[in-house]
PDB file of N, CA and C in Angstrom:
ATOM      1  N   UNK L 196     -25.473  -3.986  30.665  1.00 85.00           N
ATOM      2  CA  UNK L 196     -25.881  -2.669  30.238  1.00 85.00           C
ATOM      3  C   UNK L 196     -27.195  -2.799  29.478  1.00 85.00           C
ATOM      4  N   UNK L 197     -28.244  -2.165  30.052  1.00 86.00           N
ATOM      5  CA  UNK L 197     -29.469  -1.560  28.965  1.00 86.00           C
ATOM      6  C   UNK L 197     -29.405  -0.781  28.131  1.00 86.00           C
ATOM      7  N   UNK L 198     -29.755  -1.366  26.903  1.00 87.00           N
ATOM      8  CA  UNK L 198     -29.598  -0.339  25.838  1.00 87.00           C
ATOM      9  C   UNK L 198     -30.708  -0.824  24.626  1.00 87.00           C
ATOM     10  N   UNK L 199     -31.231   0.694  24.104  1.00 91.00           N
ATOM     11  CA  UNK L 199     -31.904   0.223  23.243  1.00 91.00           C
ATOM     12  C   UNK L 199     -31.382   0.519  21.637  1.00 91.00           C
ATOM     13  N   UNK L 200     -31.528  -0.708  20.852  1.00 89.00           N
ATOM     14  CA  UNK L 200     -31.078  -0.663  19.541  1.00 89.00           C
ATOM     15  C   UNK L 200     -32.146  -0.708  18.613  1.00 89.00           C
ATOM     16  N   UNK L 201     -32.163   0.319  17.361  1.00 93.00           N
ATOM     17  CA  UNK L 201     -32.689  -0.325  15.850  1.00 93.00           C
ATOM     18  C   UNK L 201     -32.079  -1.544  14.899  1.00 93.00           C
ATOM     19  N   UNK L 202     -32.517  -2.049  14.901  1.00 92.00           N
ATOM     20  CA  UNK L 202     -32.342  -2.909  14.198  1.00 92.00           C
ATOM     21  C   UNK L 202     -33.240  -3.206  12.563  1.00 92.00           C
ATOM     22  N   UNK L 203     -31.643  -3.564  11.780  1.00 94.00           N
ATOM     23  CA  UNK L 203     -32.960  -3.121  10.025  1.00 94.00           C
ATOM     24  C   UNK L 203     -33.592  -4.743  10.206  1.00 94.00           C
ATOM     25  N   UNK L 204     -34.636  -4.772   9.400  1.00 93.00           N
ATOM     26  CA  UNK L 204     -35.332  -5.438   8.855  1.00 93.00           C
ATOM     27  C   UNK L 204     -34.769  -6.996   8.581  1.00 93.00           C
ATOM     28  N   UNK L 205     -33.693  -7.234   7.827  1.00 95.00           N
ATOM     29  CA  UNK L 205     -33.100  -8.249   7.872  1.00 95.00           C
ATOM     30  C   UNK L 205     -32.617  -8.828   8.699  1.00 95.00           C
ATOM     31  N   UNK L 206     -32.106  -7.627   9.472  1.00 93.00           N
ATOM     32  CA  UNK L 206     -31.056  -8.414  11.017  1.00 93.00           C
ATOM     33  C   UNK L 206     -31.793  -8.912  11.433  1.00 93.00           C
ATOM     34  N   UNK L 207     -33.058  -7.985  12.150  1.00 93.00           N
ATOM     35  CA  UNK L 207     -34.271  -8.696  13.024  1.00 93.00           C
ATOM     36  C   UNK L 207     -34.617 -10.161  12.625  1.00 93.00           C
ATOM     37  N   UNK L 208     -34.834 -10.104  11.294  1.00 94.00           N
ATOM     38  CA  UNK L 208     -35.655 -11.485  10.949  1.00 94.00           C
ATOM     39  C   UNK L 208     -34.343 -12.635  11.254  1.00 94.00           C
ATOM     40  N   UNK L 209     -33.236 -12.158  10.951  1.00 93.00           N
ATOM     41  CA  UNK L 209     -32.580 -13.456  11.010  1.00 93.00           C
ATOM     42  C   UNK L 209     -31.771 -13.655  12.193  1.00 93.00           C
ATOM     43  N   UNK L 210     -32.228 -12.446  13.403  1.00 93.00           N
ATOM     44  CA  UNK L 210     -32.085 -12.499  14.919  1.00 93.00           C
ATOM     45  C   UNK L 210     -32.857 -13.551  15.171  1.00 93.00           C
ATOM     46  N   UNK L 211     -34.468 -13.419  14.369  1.00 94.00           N
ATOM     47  CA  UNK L 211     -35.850 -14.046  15.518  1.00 94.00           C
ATOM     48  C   UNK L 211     -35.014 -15.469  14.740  1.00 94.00           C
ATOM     49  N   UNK L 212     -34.641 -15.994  13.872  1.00 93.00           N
ATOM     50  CA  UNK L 212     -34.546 -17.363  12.948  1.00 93.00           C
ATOM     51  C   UNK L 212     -33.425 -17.494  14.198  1.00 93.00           C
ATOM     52  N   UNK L 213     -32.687 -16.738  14.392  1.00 91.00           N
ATOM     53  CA  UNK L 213     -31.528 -17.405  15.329  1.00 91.00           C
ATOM     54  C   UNK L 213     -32.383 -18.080  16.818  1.00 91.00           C
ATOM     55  N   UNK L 214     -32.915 -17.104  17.007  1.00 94.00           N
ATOM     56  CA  UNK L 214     -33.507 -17.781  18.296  1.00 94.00           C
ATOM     57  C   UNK L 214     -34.233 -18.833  18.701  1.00 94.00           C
ATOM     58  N   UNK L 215     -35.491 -18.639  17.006  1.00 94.00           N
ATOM     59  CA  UNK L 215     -36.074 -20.157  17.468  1.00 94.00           C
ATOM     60  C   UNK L 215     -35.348 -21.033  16.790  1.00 94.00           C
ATOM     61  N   UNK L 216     -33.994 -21.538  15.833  1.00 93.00           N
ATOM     62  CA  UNK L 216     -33.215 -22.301  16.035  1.00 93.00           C
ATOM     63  C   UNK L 216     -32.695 -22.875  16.942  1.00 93.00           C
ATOM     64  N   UNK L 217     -32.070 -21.608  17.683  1.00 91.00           N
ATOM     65  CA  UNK L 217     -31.580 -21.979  18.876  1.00 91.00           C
ATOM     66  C   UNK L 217     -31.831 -22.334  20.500  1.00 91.00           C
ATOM     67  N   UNK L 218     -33.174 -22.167  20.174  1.00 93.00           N
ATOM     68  CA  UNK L 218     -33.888 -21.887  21.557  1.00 93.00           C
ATOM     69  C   UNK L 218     -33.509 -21.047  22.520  1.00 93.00           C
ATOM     70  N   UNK L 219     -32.788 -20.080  21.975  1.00 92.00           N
ATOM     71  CA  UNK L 219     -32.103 -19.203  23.113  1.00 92.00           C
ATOM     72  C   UNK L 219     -33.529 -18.083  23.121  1.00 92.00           C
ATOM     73  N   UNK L 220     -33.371 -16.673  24.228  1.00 93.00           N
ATOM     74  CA  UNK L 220     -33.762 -15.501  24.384  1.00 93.00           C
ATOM     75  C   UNK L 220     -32.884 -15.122  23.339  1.00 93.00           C
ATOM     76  N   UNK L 221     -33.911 -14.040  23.126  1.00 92.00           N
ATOM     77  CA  UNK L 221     -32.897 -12.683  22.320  1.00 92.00           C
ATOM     78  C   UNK L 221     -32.135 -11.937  22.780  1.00 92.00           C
ATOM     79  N   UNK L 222     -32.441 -11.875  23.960  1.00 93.00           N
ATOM     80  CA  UNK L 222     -30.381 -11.508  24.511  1.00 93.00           C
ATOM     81  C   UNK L 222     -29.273 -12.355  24.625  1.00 93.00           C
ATOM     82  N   UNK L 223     -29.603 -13.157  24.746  1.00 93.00           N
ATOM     83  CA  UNK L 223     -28.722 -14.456  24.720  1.00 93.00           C
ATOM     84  C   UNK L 223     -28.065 -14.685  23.380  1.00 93.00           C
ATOM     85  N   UNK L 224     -29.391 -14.690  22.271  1.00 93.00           N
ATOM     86  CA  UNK L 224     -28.454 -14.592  20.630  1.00 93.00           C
ATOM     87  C   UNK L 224     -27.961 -13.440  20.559  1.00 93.00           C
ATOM     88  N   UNK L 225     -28.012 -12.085  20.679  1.00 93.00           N
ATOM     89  CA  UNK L 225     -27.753 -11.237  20.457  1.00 93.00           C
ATOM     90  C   UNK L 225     -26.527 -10.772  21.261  1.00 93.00           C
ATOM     91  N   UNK L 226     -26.569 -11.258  22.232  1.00 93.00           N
ATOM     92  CA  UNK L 226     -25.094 -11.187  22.310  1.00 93.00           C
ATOM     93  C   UNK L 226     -24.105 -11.962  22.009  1.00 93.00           C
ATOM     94  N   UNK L 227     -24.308 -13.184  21.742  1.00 93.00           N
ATOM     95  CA  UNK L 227     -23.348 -14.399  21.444  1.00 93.00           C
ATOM     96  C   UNK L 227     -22.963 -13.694  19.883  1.00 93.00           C
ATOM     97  N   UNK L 228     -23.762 -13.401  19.266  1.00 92.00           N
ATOM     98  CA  UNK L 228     -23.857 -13.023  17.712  1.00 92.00           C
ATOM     99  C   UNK L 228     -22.784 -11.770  17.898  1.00 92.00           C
ATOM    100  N   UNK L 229     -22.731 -10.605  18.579  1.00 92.00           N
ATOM    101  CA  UNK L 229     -22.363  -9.946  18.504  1.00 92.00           C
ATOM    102  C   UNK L 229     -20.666 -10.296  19.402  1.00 92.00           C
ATOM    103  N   UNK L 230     -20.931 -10.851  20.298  1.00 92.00           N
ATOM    104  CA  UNK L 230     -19.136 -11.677  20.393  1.00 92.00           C
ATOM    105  C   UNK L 230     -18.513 -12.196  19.765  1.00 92.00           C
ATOM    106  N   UNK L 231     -19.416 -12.955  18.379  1.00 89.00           N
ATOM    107  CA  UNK L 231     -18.980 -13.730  17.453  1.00 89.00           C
ATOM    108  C   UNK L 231     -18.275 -12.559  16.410  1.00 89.00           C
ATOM    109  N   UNK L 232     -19.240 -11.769  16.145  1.00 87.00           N
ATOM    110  CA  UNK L 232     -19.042 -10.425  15.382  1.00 87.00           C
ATOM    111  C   UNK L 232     -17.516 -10.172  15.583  1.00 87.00           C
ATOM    112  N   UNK L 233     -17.373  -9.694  17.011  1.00 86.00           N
ATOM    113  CA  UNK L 233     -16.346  -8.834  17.110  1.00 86.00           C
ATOM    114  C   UNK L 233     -14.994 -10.069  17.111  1.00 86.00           C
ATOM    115  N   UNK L 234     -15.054 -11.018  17.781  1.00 84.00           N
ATOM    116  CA  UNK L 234     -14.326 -12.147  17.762  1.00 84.00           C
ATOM    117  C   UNK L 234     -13.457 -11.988  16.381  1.00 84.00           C
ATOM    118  N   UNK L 235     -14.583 -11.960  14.969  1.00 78.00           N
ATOM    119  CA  UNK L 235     -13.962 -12.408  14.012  1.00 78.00           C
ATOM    120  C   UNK L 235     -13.142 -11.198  13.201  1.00 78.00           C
ATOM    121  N   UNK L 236     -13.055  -9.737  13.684  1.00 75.00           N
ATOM    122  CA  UNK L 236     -13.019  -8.762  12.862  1.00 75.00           C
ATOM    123  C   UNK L 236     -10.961  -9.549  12.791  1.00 75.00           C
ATOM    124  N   UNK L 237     -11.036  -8.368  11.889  1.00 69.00           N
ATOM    125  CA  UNK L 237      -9.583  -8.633  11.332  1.00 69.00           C
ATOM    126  C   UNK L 237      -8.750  -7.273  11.799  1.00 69.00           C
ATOM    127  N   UNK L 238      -7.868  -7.510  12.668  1.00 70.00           N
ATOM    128  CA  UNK L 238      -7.542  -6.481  13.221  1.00 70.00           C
ATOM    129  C   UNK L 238      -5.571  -6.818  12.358  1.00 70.00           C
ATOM    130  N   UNK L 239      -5.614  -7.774  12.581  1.00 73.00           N
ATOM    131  CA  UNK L 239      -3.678  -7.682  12.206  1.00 73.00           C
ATOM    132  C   UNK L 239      -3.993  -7.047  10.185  1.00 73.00           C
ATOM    133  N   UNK L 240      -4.824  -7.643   9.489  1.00 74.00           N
ATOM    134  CA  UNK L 240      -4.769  -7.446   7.959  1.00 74.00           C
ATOM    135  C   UNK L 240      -4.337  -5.985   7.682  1.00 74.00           C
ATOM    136  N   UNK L 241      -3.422  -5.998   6.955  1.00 80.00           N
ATOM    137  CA  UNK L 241      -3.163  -4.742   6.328  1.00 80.00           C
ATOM    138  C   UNK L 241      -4.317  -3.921   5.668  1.00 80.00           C
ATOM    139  N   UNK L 242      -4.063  -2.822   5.357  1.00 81.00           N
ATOM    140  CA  UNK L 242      -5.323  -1.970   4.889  1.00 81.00           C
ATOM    141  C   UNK L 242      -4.833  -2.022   3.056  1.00 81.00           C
ATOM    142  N   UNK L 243      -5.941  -2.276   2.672  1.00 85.00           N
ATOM    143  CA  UNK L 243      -6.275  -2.732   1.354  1.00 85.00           C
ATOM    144  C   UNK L 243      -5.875  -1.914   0.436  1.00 85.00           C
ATOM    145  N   UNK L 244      -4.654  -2.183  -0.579  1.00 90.00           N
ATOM    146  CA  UNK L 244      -4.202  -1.321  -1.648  1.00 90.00           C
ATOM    147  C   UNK L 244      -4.662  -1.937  -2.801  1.00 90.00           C
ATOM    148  N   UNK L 245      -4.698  -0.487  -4.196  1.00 92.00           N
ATOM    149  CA  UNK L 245      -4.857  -0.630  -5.004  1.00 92.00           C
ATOM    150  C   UNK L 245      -3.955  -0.406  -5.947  1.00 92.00           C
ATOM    151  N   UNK L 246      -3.163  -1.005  -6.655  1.00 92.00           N
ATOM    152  CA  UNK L 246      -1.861  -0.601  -7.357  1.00 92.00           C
ATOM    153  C   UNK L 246      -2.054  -0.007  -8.622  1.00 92.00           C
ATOM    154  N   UNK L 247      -1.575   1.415  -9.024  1.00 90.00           N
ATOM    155  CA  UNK L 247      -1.653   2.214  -9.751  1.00 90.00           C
ATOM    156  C   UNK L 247      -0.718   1.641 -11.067  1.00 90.00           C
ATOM    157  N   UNK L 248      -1.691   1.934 -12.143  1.00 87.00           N
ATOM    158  CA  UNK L 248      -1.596   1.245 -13.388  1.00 87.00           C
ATOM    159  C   UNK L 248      -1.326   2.221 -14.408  1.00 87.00           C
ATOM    160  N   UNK L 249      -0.773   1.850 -15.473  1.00 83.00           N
ATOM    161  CA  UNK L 249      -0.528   3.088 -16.476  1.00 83.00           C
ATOM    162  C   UNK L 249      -2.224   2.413 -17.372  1.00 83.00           C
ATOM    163  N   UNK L 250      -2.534   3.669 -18.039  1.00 75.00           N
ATOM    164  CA  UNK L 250      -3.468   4.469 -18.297  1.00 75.00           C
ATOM    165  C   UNK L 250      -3.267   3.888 -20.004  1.00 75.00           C
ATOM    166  N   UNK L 251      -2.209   3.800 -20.291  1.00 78.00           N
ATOM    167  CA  UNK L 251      -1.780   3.615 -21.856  1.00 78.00           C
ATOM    168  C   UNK L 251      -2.090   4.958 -22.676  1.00 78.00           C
ATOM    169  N   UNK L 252      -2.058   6.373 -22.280  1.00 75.00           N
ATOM    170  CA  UNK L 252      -2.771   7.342 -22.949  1.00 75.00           C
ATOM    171  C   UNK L 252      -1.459   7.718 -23.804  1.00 75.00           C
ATOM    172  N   UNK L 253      -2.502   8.298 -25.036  1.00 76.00           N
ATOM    173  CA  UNK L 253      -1.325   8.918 -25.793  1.00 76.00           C
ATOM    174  C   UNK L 253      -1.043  10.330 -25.646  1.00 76.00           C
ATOM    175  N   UNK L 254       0.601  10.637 -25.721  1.00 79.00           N
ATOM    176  CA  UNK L 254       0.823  11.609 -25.329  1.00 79.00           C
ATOM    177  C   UNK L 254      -0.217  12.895 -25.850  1.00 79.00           C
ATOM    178  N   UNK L 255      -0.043  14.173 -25.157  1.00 77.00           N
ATOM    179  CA  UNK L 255      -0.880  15.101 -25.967  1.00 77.00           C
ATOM    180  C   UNK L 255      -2.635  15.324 -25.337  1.00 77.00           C
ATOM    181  N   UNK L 256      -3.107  13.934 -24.729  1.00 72.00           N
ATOM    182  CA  UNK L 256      -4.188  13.888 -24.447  1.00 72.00           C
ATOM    183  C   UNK L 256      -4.212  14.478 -22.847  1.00 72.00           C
ATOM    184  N   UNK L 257      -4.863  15.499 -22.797  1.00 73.00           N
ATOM    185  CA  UNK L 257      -5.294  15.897 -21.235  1.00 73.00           C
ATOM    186  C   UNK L 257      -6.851  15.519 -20.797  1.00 73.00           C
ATOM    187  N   UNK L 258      -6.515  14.562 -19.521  1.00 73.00           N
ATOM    188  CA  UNK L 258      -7.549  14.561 -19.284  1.00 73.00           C
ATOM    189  C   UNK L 258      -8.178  15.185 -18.257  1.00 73.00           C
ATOM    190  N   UNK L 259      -7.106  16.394 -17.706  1.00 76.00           N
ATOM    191  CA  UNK L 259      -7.821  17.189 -16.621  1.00 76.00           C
ATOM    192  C   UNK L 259      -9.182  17.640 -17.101  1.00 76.00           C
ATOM    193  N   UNK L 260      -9.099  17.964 -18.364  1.00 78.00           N
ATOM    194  CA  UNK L 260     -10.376  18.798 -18.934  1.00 78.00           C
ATOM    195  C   UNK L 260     -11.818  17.812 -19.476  1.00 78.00           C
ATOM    196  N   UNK L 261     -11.765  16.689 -19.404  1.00 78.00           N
ATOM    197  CA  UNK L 261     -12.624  15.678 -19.698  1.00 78.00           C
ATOM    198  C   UNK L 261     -13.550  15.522 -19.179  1.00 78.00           C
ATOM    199  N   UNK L 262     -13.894  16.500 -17.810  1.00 79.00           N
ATOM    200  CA  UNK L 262     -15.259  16.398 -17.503  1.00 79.00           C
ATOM    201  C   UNK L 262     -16.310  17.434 -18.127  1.00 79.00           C
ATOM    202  N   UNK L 263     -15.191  18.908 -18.296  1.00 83.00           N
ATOM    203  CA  UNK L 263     -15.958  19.677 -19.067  1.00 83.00           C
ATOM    204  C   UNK L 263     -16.452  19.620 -20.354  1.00 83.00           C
ATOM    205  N   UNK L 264     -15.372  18.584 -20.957  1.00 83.00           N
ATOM    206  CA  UNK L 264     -15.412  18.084 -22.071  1.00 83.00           C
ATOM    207  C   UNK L 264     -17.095  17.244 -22.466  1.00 83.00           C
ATOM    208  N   UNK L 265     -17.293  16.620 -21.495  1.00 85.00           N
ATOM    209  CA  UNK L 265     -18.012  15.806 -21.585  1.00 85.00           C
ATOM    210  C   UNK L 265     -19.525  16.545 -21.205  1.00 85.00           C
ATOM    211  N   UNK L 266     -19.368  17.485 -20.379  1.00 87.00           N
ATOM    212  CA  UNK L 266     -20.313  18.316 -20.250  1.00 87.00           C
ATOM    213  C   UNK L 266     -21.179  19.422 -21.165  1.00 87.00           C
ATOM    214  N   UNK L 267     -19.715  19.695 -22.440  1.00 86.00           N
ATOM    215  CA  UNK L 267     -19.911  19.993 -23.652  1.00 86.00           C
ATOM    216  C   UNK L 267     -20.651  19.261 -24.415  1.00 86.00           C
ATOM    217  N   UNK L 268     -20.264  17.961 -24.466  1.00 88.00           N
ATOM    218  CA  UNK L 268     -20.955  17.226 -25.339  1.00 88.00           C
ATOM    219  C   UNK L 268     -22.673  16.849 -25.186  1.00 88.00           C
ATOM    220  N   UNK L 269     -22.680  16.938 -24.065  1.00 90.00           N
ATOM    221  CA  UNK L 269     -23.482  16.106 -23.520  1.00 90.00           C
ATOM    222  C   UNK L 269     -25.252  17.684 -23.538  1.00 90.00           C
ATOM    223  N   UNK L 270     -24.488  18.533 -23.382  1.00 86.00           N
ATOM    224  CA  UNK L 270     -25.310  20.199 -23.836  1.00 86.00           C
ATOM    225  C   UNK L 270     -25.498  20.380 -25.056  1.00 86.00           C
ATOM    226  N   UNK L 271     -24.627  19.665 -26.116  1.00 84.00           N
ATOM    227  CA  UNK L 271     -24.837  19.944 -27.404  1.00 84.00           C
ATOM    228  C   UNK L 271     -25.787  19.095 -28.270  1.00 84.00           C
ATOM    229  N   UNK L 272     -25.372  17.744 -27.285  1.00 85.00           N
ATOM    230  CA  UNK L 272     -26.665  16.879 -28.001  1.00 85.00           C
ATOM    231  C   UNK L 272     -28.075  17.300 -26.926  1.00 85.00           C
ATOM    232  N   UNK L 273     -28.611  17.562 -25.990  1.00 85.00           N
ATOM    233  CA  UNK L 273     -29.616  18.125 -25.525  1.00 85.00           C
ATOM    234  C   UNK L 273     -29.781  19.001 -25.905  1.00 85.00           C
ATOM    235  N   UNK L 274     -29.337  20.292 -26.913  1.00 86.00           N
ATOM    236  CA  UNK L 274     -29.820  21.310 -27.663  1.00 86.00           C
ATOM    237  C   UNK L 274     -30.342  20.848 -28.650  1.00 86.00           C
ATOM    238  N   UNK L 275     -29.651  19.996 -29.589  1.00 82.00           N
ATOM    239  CA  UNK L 275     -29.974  19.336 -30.700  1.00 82.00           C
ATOM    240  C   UNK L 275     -31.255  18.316 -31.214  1.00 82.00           C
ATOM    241  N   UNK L 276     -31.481  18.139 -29.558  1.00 83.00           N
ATOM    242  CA  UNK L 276     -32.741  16.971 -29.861  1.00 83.00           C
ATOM    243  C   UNK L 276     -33.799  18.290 -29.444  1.00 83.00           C
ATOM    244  N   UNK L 277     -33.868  19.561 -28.446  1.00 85.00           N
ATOM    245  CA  UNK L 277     -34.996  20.406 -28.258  1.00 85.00           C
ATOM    246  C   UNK L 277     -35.282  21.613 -29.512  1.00 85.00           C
ATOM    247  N   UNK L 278     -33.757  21.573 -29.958  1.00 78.00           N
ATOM    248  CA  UNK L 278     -34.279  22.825 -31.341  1.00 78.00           C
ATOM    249  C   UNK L 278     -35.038  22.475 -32.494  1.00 78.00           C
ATOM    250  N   UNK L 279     -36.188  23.360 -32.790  1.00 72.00           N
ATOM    251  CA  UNK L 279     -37.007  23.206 -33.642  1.00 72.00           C
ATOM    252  C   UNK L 279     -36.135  22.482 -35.097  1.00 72.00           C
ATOM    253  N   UNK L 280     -36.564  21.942 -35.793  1.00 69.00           N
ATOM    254  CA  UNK L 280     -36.422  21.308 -36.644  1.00 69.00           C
ATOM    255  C   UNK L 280     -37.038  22.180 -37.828  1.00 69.00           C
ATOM    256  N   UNK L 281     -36.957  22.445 -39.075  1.00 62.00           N
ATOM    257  CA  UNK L 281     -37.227  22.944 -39.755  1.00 62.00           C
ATOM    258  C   UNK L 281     -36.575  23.440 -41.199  1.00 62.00           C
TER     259      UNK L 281
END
């Protein structure tokens, strides 16, 4: 199959390093590379968990509201540093 690809900046360079290592064409690395690619993916591995941890919060504390919270704060000191002083 013909096909044309972009390729970033890094790949390329360490496509062309593959080739004149190897003395191969660049289709030749480029596909071996990319059989190798797929060869190695991990198809049986389970999908990656993260195990949910207690927080240690003390009761009473909500933190649904902690972004507004923080949005408060964060308006009050930017008022504080632009209001005239006097």
């Amino acid at each position: 199959m013909r096909t044309t690809v972009t390729l970033d900046p890094d790949v390329a360079a360490a496509l062309q390093k593959e080739v004149r290592e190897q003395g191969m064409s660049l289709e030749e690395a480029l596909n071996t590379l990319v059989r190798a690619g797929l060869a190695n993916r991990r198809q049986d591995a389970p999908p990656y968990r993260t195990p949910a941890r207690s927080l240690g919060l003390r009761p009473g504390i909500d933190l649904d509201k902690a972004l507004r919270l923080s949005s408060e704060l964060e308006d009050d000191e930017v008022i504080g540093k632009i209001r005239p002083r006097g």
